[in-house]
CSV table of C-alpha atoms in Angstrom, one decimal:
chain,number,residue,atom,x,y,z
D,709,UNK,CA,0.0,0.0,0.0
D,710,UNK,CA,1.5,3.6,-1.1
D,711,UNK,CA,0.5,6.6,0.1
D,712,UNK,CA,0.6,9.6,-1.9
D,713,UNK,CA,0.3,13.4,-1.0
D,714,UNK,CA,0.7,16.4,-2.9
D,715,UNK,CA,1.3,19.6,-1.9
D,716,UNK,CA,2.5,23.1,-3.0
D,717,UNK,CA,-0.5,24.1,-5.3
D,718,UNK,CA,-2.4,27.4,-5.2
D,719,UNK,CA,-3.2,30.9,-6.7
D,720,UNK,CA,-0.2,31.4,-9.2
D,721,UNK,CA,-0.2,34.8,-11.7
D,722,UNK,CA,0.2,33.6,-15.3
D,723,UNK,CA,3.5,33.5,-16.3
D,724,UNK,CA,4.6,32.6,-12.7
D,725,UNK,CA,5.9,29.1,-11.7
D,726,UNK,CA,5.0,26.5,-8.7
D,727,UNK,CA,6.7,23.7,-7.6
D,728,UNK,CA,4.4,20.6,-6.6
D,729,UNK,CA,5.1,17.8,-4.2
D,730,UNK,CA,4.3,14.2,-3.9
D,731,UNK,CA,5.1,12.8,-0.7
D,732,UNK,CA,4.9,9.0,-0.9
D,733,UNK,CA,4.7,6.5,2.2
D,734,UNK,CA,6.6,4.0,0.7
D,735,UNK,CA,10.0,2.5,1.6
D,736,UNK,CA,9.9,0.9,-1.5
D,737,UNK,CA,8.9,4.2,-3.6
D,738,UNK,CA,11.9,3.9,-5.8
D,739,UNK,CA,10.2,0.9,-7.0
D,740,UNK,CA,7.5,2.6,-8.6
D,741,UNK,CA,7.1,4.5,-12.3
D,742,UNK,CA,5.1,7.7,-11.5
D,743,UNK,CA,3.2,10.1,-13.1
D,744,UNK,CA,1.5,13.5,-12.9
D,745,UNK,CA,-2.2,14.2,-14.2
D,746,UNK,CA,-4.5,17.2,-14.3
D,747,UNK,CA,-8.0,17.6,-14.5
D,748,UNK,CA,-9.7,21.0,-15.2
D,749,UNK,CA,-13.7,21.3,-14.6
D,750,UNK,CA,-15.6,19.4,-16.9
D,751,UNK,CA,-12.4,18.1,-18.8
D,752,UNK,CA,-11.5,14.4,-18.6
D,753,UNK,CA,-8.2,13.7,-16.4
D,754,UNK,CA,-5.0,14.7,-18.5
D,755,UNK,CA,-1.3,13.1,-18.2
D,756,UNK,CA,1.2,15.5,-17.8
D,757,UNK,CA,4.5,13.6,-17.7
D,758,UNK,CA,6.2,10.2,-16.3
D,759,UNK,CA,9.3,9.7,-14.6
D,760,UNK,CA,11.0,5.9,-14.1
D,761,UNK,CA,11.8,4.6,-10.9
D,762,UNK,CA,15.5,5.6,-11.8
D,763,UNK,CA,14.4,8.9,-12.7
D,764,UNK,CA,16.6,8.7,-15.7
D,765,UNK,CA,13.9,9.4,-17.9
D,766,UNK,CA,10.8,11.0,-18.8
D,767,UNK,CA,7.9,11.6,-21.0
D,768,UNK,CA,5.3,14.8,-21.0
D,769,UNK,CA,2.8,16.3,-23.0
D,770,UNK,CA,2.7,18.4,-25.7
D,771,UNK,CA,0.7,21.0,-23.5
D,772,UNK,CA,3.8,21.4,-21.2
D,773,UNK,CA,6.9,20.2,-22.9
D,774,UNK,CA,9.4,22.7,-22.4
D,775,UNK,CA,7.3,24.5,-19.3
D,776,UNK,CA,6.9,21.9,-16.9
D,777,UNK,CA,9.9,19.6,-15.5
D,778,UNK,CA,9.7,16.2,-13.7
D,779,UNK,CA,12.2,15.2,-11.4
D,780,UNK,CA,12.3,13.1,-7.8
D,781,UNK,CA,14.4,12.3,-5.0
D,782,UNK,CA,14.2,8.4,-3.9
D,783,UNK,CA,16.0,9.1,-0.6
D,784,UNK,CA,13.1,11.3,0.4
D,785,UNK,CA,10.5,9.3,-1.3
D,786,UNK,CA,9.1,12.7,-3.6
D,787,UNK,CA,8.2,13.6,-6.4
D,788,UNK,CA,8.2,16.8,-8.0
D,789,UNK,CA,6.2,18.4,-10.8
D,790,UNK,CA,8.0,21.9,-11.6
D,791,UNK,CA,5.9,24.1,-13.4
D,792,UNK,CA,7.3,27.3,-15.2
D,793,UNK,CA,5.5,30.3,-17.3
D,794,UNK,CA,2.2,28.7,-16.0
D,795,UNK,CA,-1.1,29.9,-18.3
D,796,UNK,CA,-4.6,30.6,-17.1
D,797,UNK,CA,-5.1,27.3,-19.1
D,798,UNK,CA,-3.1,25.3,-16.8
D,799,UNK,CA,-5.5,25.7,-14.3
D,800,UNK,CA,-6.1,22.7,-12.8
D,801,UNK,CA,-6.4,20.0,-9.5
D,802,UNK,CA,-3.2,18.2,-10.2
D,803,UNK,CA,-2.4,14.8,-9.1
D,804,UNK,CA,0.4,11.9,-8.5
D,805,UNK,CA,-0.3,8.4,-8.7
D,806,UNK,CA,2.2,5.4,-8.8
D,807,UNK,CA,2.3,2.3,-11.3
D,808,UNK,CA,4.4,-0.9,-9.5
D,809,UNK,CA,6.5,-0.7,-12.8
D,810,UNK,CA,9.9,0.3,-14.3
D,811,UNK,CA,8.1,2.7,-16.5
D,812,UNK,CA,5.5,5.5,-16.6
D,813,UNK,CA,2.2,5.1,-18.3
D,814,UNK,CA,0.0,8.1,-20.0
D,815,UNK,CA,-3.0,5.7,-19.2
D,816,UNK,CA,-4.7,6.6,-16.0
D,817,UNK,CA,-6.0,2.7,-15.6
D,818,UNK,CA,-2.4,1.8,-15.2
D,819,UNK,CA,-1.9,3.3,-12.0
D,820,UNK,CA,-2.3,1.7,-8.5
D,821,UNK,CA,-2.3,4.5,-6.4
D,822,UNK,CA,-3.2,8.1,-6.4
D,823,UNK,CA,-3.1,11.3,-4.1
D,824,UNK,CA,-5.8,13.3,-3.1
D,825,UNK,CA,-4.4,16.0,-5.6
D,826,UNK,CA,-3.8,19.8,-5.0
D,827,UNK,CA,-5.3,22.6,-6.6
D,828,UNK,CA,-3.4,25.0,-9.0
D,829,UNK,CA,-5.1,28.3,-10.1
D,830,UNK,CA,-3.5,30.8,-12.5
D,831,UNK,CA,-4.9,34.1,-12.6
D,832,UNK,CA,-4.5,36.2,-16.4
């Protein structure tokens, strides 16, 4: 069982940046693939990005490649979802969620365990 909570969202001017956290329970956290999501009012859940349980690489989406930056730290079990030159459309409850494999997945179906998420809110 992996617990997962994210933290560091809030009201952000566009063009601003936030750092989100993703604080997991595990001891064996560097055994899971994870991945950051978004879902906006009335959209469907979006995949942002994946990082490997090596962290050596990662994948994102079009939306945010070049603005947003995955990265985490296995000796303090966290992930981290930085976000630069944010837009009013990246408004959004972001989440982390963990998949007991080697390697990300943009599918939300393939991943065992999610946080609560945290809400981000950029102002024009």
């Amino acid at each position: 069982q992996v617990q997962l909570v994210e933290s560091g969202g809030g009201l952000v001017q566009a063009g601003g940046s936030v750092r989100l956290s993703c604080a997991a329970s595990a001891r064996t956290f560097m055994r899971y693939a994870m991945g950051w999501f978004r879902q906006a009012p009335g959209k469907e859940r979006e995949f942002i990005g994946g990082i490997t349980w090596t962290g050596v690489s990662t994948s994102s989406a079009d939306s945010v490649k070049g603005r947003f930056t995955i990265f985490r730290d296995n000796a303090k079990n966290t992930l981290y979802l930085q976000m630069n030159t944010l837009k009013p459309e990246d408004t959004a409850v972001y989440y982390c969620a963990a998949r007991s494999s080697s390697s990300p997945s943009r599918l939300t179906s393939e991943y065992n365990y999610w946080g609560q998420g945290t809400q981000v809110t950029v102002s024009s």
